[in-house]
XYZ file of N, CA, C and O in Angstrom:
704
model
N 1.052 2.226 -44.551
C 0.345 1.483 -45.585
C -1.106 1.466 -45.242
O -1.492 1.371 -44.070
N -1.982 1.504 -46.241
C -3.444 1.480 -46.002
C -3.910 0.027 -45.703
O -3.271 -0.911 -46.170
N -4.971 -0.071 -44.954
C -5.455 -1.466 -44.680
C -6.264 -1.972 -45.835
O -6.523 -1.259 -46.797
N -6.756 -3.206 -45.685
C -7.501 -3.844 -46.773
C -8.747 -3.096 -47.159
O -9.112 -3.007 -48.329
N -9.406 -2.533 -46.231
C -10.680 -1.849 -46.516
C -10.447 -0.437 -47.067
O -11.401 0.208 -47.410
N -9.214 0.024 -47.062
C -8.912 1.324 -47.565
C -9.129 2.416 -46.528
O -9.118 3.600 -46.857
N -9.380 1.986 -45.313
C -9.612 3.001 -44.209
C -8.417 2.996 -43.308
O -7.955 1.961 -42.819
N -7.954 4.185 -42.961
C -6.870 4.329 -41.995
C -5.522 3.864 -42.524
O -5.414 3.434 -43.621
N -4.534 4.016 -41.664
C -3.199 3.578 -41.960
C -2.742 2.615 -40.904
O -3.136 2.709 -39.736
N -1.861 1.708 -41.278
C -1.285 0.793 -40.288
C -0.018 1.450 -39.824
O 0.864 1.786 -40.603
N 0.084 1.661 -38.487
C 1.251 2.347 -37.908
C 1.738 1.568 -36.695
O 1.039 0.722 -36.140
N 2.960 1.895 -36.307
C 3.541 1.284 -35.126
C 3.021 1.992 -33.857
O 2.234 2.924 -33.931
N 3.419 1.460 -32.745
C 3.040 2.057 -31.436
C 3.437 3.517 -31.360
O 2.666 4.375 -30.969
N 4.686 3.818 -31.761
C 5.121 5.230 -31.760
C 4.400 6.033 -32.769
O 4.086 7.200 -32.529
N 4.120 5.454 -33.921
C 3.372 6.126 -34.973
C 1.993 6.466 -34.465
O 1.442 7.579 -34.727
N 1.324 5.537 -33.759
C -0.003 5.813 -33.251
C 0.035 6.919 -32.200
O -0.806 7.824 -32.232
N 1.049 6.921 -31.373
C 1.200 7.956 -30.365
C 1.365 9.298 -31.062
O 0.781 10.286 -30.631
N 2.073 9.321 -32.151
C 2.291 10.565 -32.904
C 0.999 11.046 -33.532
O 0.669 12.211 -33.514
N 0.274 10.119 -34.159
C -0.969 10.449 -34.852
C -1.980 11.081 -33.880
O -2.635 12.059 -34.186
N -2.061 10.508 -32.672
C -3.063 10.988 -31.702
C -2.438 11.974 -30.712
O -3.134 12.411 -29.780
N -1.173 12.324 -30.910
C -0.503 13.316 -30.063
C -0.567 12.973 -28.588
O -0.969 13.758 -27.730
N -0.200 11.698 -28.261
C -0.162 11.225 -26.886
C 1.184 10.498 -26.693
O 1.888 10.241 -27.623
N 1.458 10.167 -25.427
C 2.671 9.473 -25.101
C 2.471 7.984 -25.434
O 1.366 7.481 -25.459
N 3.583 7.281 -25.651
C 3.478 5.851 -25.930
C 2.902 5.092 -24.680
O 2.264 4.068 -24.880
N 3.104 5.620 -23.520
C 2.540 4.995 -22.327
C 1.000 5.075 -22.356
O 0.327 4.191 -21.879
N 0.497 6.147 -22.991
C -0.967 6.282 -23.149
C -1.478 5.207 -24.151
O -2.501 4.566 -23.902
N -0.717 4.947 -25.193
C -1.086 3.899 -26.136
C -1.093 2.532 -25.400
O -2.008 1.733 -25.567
N -0.087 2.296 -24.533
C -0.049 1.053 -23.763
C -1.307 0.923 -22.903
O -1.891 -0.175 -22.783
N -1.717 2.026 -22.301
C -2.936 2.014 -21.467
C -4.160 1.730 -22.310
O -5.032 0.982 -21.929
N -4.192 2.292 -23.506
C -5.323 2.062 -24.408
C -5.395 0.542 -24.719
O -6.527 -0.031 -24.734
N -4.258 -0.078 -24.996
C -4.239 -1.479 -25.307
C -4.791 -2.281 -24.149
O -5.592 -3.210 -24.313
N -4.367 -1.907 -22.904
C -4.878 -2.602 -21.723
C -6.384 -2.419 -21.586
O -7.066 -3.268 -21.007
N -6.893 -1.304 -22.088
C -8.334 -1.017 -22.010
C -9.133 -1.536 -23.178
O -10.301 -1.220 -23.309
N -8.454 -2.259 -24.114
C -9.208 -2.859 -25.218
C -9.025 -2.218 -26.576
O -9.804 -2.495 -27.489
N -8.087 -1.350 -26.751
C -7.830 -0.723 -28.039
C -7.547 -1.770 -29.087
O -6.802 -2.724 -28.804
N -8.146 -1.650 -30.276
C -7.904 -2.681 -31.320
C -6.462 -2.659 -31.813
O -5.871 -1.602 -32.000
N -5.945 -3.851 -31.996
C -4.557 -4.038 -32.455
C -4.586 -4.944 -33.692
O -5.246 -5.976 -33.701
N -3.829 -4.526 -34.725
C -3.779 -5.346 -35.913
C -2.835 -6.533 -35.616
O -3.159 -7.681 -35.920
N -1.664 -6.200 -35.043
C -0.702 -7.270 -34.727
C 0.047 -6.863 -33.452
O 0.580 -5.748 -33.363
N 0.015 -7.772 -32.516
C 0.706 -7.508 -31.246
C 2.234 -7.627 -31.462
O 2.683 -8.494 -32.173
N 2.941 -6.740 -30.817
C 4.378 -6.756 -30.898
C 5.005 -7.760 -29.973
O 4.338 -8.314 -29.136
N 6.236 -7.987 -30.136
C 6.968 -8.908 -29.264
C 8.452 -8.750 -29.524
O 8.879 -7.723 -30.041
N 9.203 -9.747 -29.225
C 10.626 -9.704 -29.407
C 10.963 -9.459 -30.901
O 10.726 -10.334 -31.766
N 11.446 -8.283 -31.181
C 11.836 -7.971 -32.528
C 10.683 -7.628 -33.470
O 10.912 -7.327 -34.643
N 9.434 -7.697 -33.015
C 8.291 -7.385 -33.850
C 7.623 -6.159 -33.292
O 7.329 -6.017 -32.115
N 7.326 -5.214 -34.166
C 6.673 -3.979 -33.791
C 5.179 -4.193 -33.683
O 4.606 -5.027 -34.398
N 4.541 -3.436 -32.802
C 3.060 -3.440 -32.708
C 2.534 -2.780 -33.955
O 3.132 -1.825 -34.504
N 1.352 -3.168 -34.426
C 0.738 -2.583 -35.601
C -0.698 -2.220 -35.210
O -1.439 -3.044 -34.687
N -1.067 -0.982 -35.542
C -2.393 -0.473 -35.275
C -3.000 0.111 -36.526
O -2.236 0.661 -37.357
N -4.284 0.072 -36.692
C -4.965 0.717 -37.789
C -5.542 1.999 -37.179
O -6.389 2.001 -36.307
N -5.120 3.148 -37.765
C -5.526 4.437 -37.221
C -7.033 4.658 -37.234
O -7.617 5.215 -36.321
N -7.721 4.179 -38.323
C -9.162 4.340 -38.382
C -9.889 3.531 -37.341
O -10.820 3.993 -36.697
N -9.407 2.303 -37.113
C -10.029 1.444 -36.069
C -9.819 2.037 -34.679
O -10.708 2.028 -33.842
N -8.610 2.548 -34.447
C -8.327 3.137 -33.146
C -9.174 4.426 -32.941
O -9.722 4.640 -31.824
N -9.293 5.212 -33.983
C -10.106 6.455 -33.912
C -11.546 6.108 -33.612
O -12.194 6.722 -32.743
N -12.060 5.078 -34.271
C -13.431 4.632 -34.022
C -13.597 4.131 -32.596
O -14.594 4.388 -31.939
N -12.610 3.362 -32.157
C -12.631 2.852 -30.743
C -12.652 4.005 -29.746
O -13.412 3.973 -28.800
N -11.824 4.996 -29.987
C -11.755 6.159 -29.068
C -13.053 6.956 -29.085
O -13.546 7.355 -28.018
N -13.723 7.082 -30.239
C -15.015 7.783 -30.311
C -16.036 6.964 -29.511
O -16.824 7.547 -28.738
N -16.020 5.643 -29.668
C -16.977 4.796 -28.919
C -16.710 4.863 -27.431
O -17.648 4.911 -26.632
N -15.448 4.914 -27.020
C -15.107 5.045 -25.631
C -15.646 6.359 -25.059
O -16.220 6.361 -23.961
N -15.492 7.430 -25.819
C -16.005 8.756 -25.369
C -17.529 8.714 -25.260
O -18.085 9.255 -24.317
N -18.192 8.087 -26.261
C -19.658 7.970 -26.210
C -20.104 7.192 -24.964
O -21.014 7.552 -24.253
N -19.442 6.035 -24.760
C -19.821 5.184 -23.614
C -19.575 5.947 -22.304
O -20.411 5.864 -21.402
N -18.503 6.645 -22.198
C -18.189 7.365 -20.992
C -19.211 8.497 -20.756
O -19.712 8.692 -19.666
N -19.576 9.203 -21.830
C -20.535 10.272 -21.735
C -21.914 9.775 -21.336
O -22.664 10.437 -20.631
N -22.262 8.587 -21.825
C -23.629 8.028 -21.578
C -23.637 7.235 -20.273
O -24.670 6.799 -19.846
N -22.471 7.052 -19.624
C -22.402 6.339 -18.382
C -22.433 4.837 -18.501
O -22.618 4.125 -17.538
N -22.207 4.336 -19.722
C -22.165 2.886 -19.915
C -20.773 2.368 -20.234
O -20.595 1.294 -20.778
N -19.783 3.168 -19.884
C -18.412 2.753 -20.181
C -18.108 1.460 -19.447
O -18.427 1.263 -18.308
N -17.478 0.550 -20.167
C -17.084 -0.702 -19.552
C -15.600 -0.677 -19.276
O -14.808 -0.214 -20.115
N -15.243 -1.157 -18.120
C -13.861 -1.163 -17.728
C -13.169 -2.463 -18.178
O -13.813 -3.488 -18.304
N -11.880 -2.374 -18.410
C -11.154 -3.564 -18.763
C -11.006 -4.452 -17.570
O -11.194 -4.021 -16.396
N -10.649 -5.715 -17.782
C -10.453 -6.653 -16.709
C -9.354 -6.164 -15.750
O -9.513 -6.203 -14.523
N -8.294 -5.593 -16.285
C -7.217 -5.068 -15.481
C -7.690 -3.883 -14.643
O -7.344 -3.802 -13.443
N -8.514 -3.030 -15.194
C -9.074 -1.894 -14.476
C -9.990 -2.371 -13.360
O -9.933 -1.856 -12.246
N -10.808 -3.377 -13.664
C -11.690 -3.893 -12.625
C -10.900 -4.526 -11.488
O -11.258 -4.347 -10.307
N -9.831 -5.255 -11.806
C -8.955 -5.796 -10.742
C -8.339 -4.720 -9.913
O -8.248 -4.820 -8.696
N -7.898 -3.616 -10.606
C -7.254 -2.521 -9.873
C -8.276 -1.864 -8.932
O -8.001 -1.579 -7.783
N -9.522 -1.669 -9.425
C -10.560 -1.091 -8.598
C -10.856 -1.979 -7.379
O -11.057 -1.469 -6.287
N -10.953 -3.278 -7.611
C -11.264 -4.216 -6.530
C -10.200 -4.161 -5.480
O -10.442 -4.087 -4.296
N -8.943 -4.187 -5.929
C -7.818 -4.089 -4.979
C -7.839 -2.794 -4.226
O -7.624 -2.749 -3.003
N -8.140 -1.676 -4.927
C -8.208 -0.399 -4.260
C -9.305 -0.370 -3.220
O -9.163 0.162 -2.106
N -10.471 -0.963 -3.555
C -11.589 -0.997 -2.639
C -11.247 -1.860 -1.362
O -11.543 -1.470 -0.232
N -10.623 -3.003 -1.643
C -10.232 -3.879 -0.501
C -9.208 -3.195 0.384
O -9.263 -3.294 1.589
N -8.272 -2.496 -0.233
C -7.267 -1.759 0.520
C -7.904 -0.656 1.327
O -7.591 -0.477 2.493
N -8.801 0.103 0.735
C -9.507 1.175 1.426
C -10.294 0.628 2.606
O -10.322 1.225 3.688
N -10.988 -0.518 2.407
C -11.767 -1.087 3.495
C -10.836 -1.522 4.644
O -11.157 -1.307 5.796
N -9.731 -2.129 4.309
C -8.764 -2.548 5.346
C -8.181 -1.373 6.088
O -8.051 -1.377 7.315
N -7.873 -0.294 5.348
C -7.323 0.885 6.002
C -8.331 1.554 6.874
O -8.009 2.020 7.985
N -9.596 1.579 6.455
C -10.675 2.138 7.308
C -10.844 1.317 8.574
O -10.963 1.872 9.679
N -10.869 -0.010 8.473
C -11.005 -0.865 9.609
C -9.854 -0.667 10.603
O -10.032 -0.593 11.813
N -8.654 -0.528 10.063
C -7.458 -0.256 10.911
C -7.590 1.105 11.622
O -7.297 1.212 12.827
N -7.996 2.102 10.892
C -8.165 3.471 11.502
C -9.242 3.418 12.554
O -9.128 4.062 13.628
N -10.344 2.688 12.321
C -11.395 2.562 13.311
C -10.881 1.859 14.553
O -11.146 2.296 15.692
N -10.101 0.783 14.382
C -9.551 0.074 15.502
C -8.643 0.984 16.326
O -8.565 0.821 17.581
N -7.929 1.880 15.697
C -7.056 2.786 16.430
C -7.732 4.037 16.938
O -7.145 4.865 17.576
N -9.059 4.098 16.706
C -9.815 5.257 17.179
C -9.539 6.530 16.432
O -9.701 7.647 16.951
N -9.083 6.431 15.191
C -8.730 7.595 14.415
C -9.899 8.148 13.575
O -9.786 9.213 12.999
N -10.982 7.412 13.481
C -12.150 7.857 12.764
C -13.406 7.644 13.614
O -13.411 6.859 14.518
N -14.414 8.404 13.271
C -15.690 8.263 14.018
C -16.814 8.032 13.047
O -16.718 8.435 11.867
N -17.842 7.373 13.504
C -19.029 7.180 12.604
C -19.606 8.551 12.249
O -19.575 9.497 13.016
N -20.129 8.646 11.035
C -20.713 9.884 10.543
C -21.817 10.428 11.450
O -21.863 11.616 11.733
N -22.641 9.526 11.971
C -23.708 9.956 12.871
C -23.181 10.646 14.108
O -23.732 11.650 14.554
N -22.068 10.092 14.676
C -21.464 10.650 15.868
C -20.942 12.051 15.532
O -21.082 13.014 16.304
N -20.275 12.175 14.426
C -19.719 13.476 13.964
C -20.869 14.496 13.737
O -20.760 15.670 14.208
N -21.913 14.054 13.117
C -23.030 14.956 12.851
C -23.682 15.456 14.154
O -24.024 16.624 14.296
N -23.818 14.542 15.105
C -24.419 14.909 16.406
C -23.537 15.948 17.113
O -24.035 16.970 17.622
N -22.206 15.722 17.118
C -21.306 16.632 17.791
C -21.267 17.969 17.059
O -21.300 19.030 17.695
N -21.262 17.961 15.752
C -21.271 19.204 14.958
C -22.524 20.002 15.168
O -22.497 21.238 15.305
N -23.667 19.306 15.243
C -24.928 19.989 15.502
C -24.893 20.698 16.875
O -25.336 21.855 16.988
N -24.349 20.041 17.863
C -24.249 20.664 19.196
C -23.323 21.909 19.162
O -23.676 22.965 19.729
N -22.217 21.783 18.512
C -21.294 22.932 18.404
C -21.918 24.078 17.622
O -21.821 25.261 18.047
N -22.566 23.772 16.523
C -23.216 24.852 15.742
C -24.296 25.546 16.524
O -24.494 26.755 16.455
N -25.065 24.768 17.331
C -26.096 25.391 18.169
C -25.488 26.325 19.174
O -26.035 27.407 19.446
N -24.336 25.969 19.730
C -23.691 26.862 20.716
C -23.141 28.130 20.006
O -23.252 29.236 20.563
N -22.606 27.979 18.814
C -22.126 29.155 18.084
C -23.279 30.081 17.790
O -23.224 31.293 17.993
N -24.390 29.500 17.348
C -25.603 30.303 17.097
C -26.051 31.057 18.344
O -26.358 32.236 18.319
N -26.093 30.366 19.470
C -26.550 30.971 20.739
C -25.620 32.139 21.113
O -26.089 33.186 21.520
N -24.317 31.939 20.958
C -23.336 33.018 21.282
C -23.529 34.213 20.376
O -23.432 35.339 20.801
N -23.718 33.966 19.114
C -23.862 35.100 18.165
C -25.195 35.853 18.381
O -25.226 37.061 18.187
N -26.223 35.135 18.775
C -27.516 35.808 18.938
C -27.559 36.724 20.132
O -28.443 37.597 20.192
N -26.695 36.596 21.105
C -26.680 37.501 22.277
C -25.918 38.776 22.022
O -26.015 39.750 22.781
N -25.163 38.810 20.946
C -24.354 39.964 20.628
C -25.221 41.244 20.509
O -24.891 42.241 21.110
N -26.278 41.238 19.731
C -27.081 42.473 19.616
C -27.556 43.081 20.953
O -27.468 44.268 21.137
N -27.974 42.216 21.868
C -28.458 42.785 23.151
C -27.322 43.403 23.946
O -27.482 44.420 24.618
N -26.119 42.831 23.851
C -24.957 43.425 24.549
C -24.484 44.647 23.867
O -24.114 45.652 24.523
N -24.511 44.677 22.554
C -23.948 45.810 21.790
C -24.898 46.998 21.778
O -24.460 48.139 21.779
N -26.173 46.731 21.777
C -27.129 47.797 21.662
C -26.923 48.905 22.694
O -27.029 50.089 22.411
N -26.638 48.516 23.948
C -26.414 49.501 25.029
C -25.151 50.324 24.762
O -25.063 51.468 25.159
N -24.184 49.720 24.086
C -22.898 50.412 23.863
C -22.960 51.374 22.680
O -22.145 52.302 22.605
N -23.857 51.148 21.751
C -23.867 51.991 20.556
C -25.129 52.851 20.426
O -25.260 53.582 19.451
N -26.048 52.745 21.401
C -27.270 53.528 21.338
C -26.908 55.024 21.217
O -26.059 55.532 21.946
N -27.498 55.656 20.235
C -27.250 57.074 20.000
C -25.997 57.384 19.221
O -25.798 58.556 18.827
N -25.168 56.405 18.967
C -23.909 56.654 18.245
C -24.189 56.758 16.742
O -24.966 55.973 16.179
N -23.574 57.748 16.104
C -23.678 57.846 14.642
C -22.331 57.639 13.959
O -22.245 57.723 12.752
N -21.338 57.328 14.798
C -20.015 57.113 14.268
C -19.876 55.683 13.786
O -19.834 54.735 14.551
N -19.844 55.511 12.418
C -19.792 54.205 11.839
C -18.615 53.374 12.261
O -18.731 52.173 12.582
N -17.447 53.994 12.389
C -16.265 53.269 12.781
C -16.386 52.801 14.253
O -15.915 51.741 14.601
N -16.991 53.599 15.109
C -17.222 53.207 16.494
C -18.147 51.969 16.548
O -17.881 51.005 17.279
N -19.221 52.005 15.771
C -20.210 50.929 15.800
C -19.518 49.660 15.261
O -19.664 48.573 15.853
N -18.795 49.765 14.185
C -18.081 48.589 13.621
C -17.064 48.081 14.622
O -16.953 46.825 14.822
N -16.349 48.969 15.308
C -15.359 48.512 16.296
C -15.991 47.766 17.431
O -15.474 46.714 17.868
N -17.129 48.235 17.936
C -17.836 47.583 19.006
C -18.335 46.218 18.555
O -18.195 45.214 19.260
N -18.939 46.157 17.346
C -19.384 44.867 16.810
C -18.264 43.857 16.661
O -18.392 42.679 17.055
N -17.156 44.284 16.068
C -16.026 43.391 15.848
C -15.487 42.868 17.206
O -15.186 41.709 17.372
N -15.377 43.796 18.169
C -14.870 43.415 19.489
C -15.814 42.362 20.119
O -15.344 41.356 20.713
N -17.102 42.531 19.985
C -18.065 41.574 20.575
C -18.028 40.243 19.881
O -18.090 39.174 20.489
N -17.909 40.289 18.555
C -17.824 39.019 17.748
C -16.559 38.292 18.140
O -16.578 37.097 18.374
N -15.436 39.038 18.209
C -14.162 38.408 18.582
C -14.283 37.782 19.993
O -13.771 36.700 20.221
N -14.909 38.508 20.899
C -15.073 37.980 22.249
C -15.908 36.694 22.263
O -15.570 35.750 22.951
N -16.987 36.669 21.486
C -17.818 35.478 21.421
C -17.076 34.269 20.812
O -17.135 33.159 21.283
N -16.285 34.577 19.787
C -15.534 33.512 19.090
C -14.418 33.022 20.041
O -14.127 31.808 20.086
N -13.789 33.916 20.794
C -12.747 33.522 21.737
C -13.329 32.614 22.834
O -12.758 31.610 23.204
N -14.521 32.999 23.321
C -15.208 32.177 24.339
C -15.513 30.788 23.803
O -15.335 29.769 24.474
N -15.961 30.738 22.551
C -16.287 29.434 21.923
C -14.988 28.630 21.746
O -15.006 27.394 21.967
N -13.938 29.270 21.342
C -12.653 28.535 21.144
C -12.181 27.942 22.466
O -11.573 26.868 22.437
N -12.394 28.649 23.571
C -11.871 28.192 24.847
C -12.849 27.243 25.578
O -12.493 26.629 26.570
N -14.079 27.171 25.084
C -15.104 26.347 25.773
C -14.934 24.880 25.408
O -14.500 24.545 24.332
N -15.301 24.019 26.361
C -15.329 22.618 26.129
C -16.747 22.251 25.744
O -17.590 21.990 26.597
N -17.004 22.342 24.432
C -18.392 22.230 23.960
C -18.921 20.772 23.906
O -20.092 20.565 23.897
N -17.988 19.820 23.853
C -18.385 18.430 23.707
C -17.989 17.648 24.983
O -16.897 17.770 25.468
N -18.893 16.848 25.449
C -18.622 15.977 26.577
C -18.133 14.643 26.067
O -18.257 14.338 24.859
N -17.693 13.763 26.973
C -17.300 12.426 26.572
C -18.456 11.652 25.959
O -18.266 10.880 25.035
N -19.684 11.887 26.494
C -20.850 11.171 25.936
C -21.066 11.539 24.485
O -21.536 10.744 23.683
N -20.803 12.821 24.155
C -20.967 13.264 22.748
C -20.021 12.520 21.826
O -20.305 12.393 20.614
N -18.904 12.111 22.351
C -17.878 11.487 21.525
C -17.908 9.967 21.542
O -17.106 9.316 20.853
N -18.802 9.374 22.345
C -18.865 7.936 22.419
C -19.722 7.378 21.291
O -20.692 8.009 20.872
N -19.357 6.198 20.876
C -20.095 5.476 19.845
C -21.334 4.878 20.480
O -21.261 4.093 21.366
N -22.544 5.303 20.007
C -23.800 4.834 20.600
C -23.986 3.353 20.426
O -24.648 2.721 21.217
N -23.407 2.757 19.401
C -23.545 1.334 19.166
C -22.756 0.504 20.093
O -22.966 -0.689 20.259
N -21.826 1.053 20.784
C -20.916 0.326 21.676
C -21.352 0.607 23.111
O -21.127 1.683 23.645
N -21.928 -0.366 23.768
C -22.456 -0.162 25.100
C -21.394 -0.154 26.171
O -21.641 0.329 27.274
N -20.187 -0.684 25.890
C -19.180 -0.722 26.903
C -18.089 0.255 26.572
O -17.509 0.233 25.515
N -17.772 1.144 27.518
C -16.710 2.129 27.367
C -15.815 2.036 28.562
O -16.259 1.831 29.688
N -14.509 2.181 28.354
C -13.583 2.119 29.444
C -13.321 3.462 30.060
O -13.436 4.462 29.440
């Protein structure tokens, strides 16, 4: 049936899902997010929606989302808050167990490792040059280079590049 203004049709929850080609669970989520409802359903009463109003609401939601001004429903905000609190608690627990490190500590250690990799790679040409001088055999040159690169990478893999000091938290003055 058409609404009073002559715009859209009044449909049930399943009808709305069919019109917009979505699942009824999606319609339920829309309602939680503020989708306009003509009449809320209940025991023995079907939900009623106006298709034009819902279409306009969805267009506005898309505009808001695209412009970055989308507003979340109260339920969504509660869910986000709970997720943030849970994430904070899980991070604190992981820190207490020593399972995570501060970003600065990781960056410092990674910088040291990358510097060592760079140093190992930069000595390859001086070692290889003596082995391939005068050679015109491309496969021999490639073989020597690959062997030297593999050797450097193997040495790096077996090296203890980080000391205990590199792994300690600078903010914590006491270490056991």
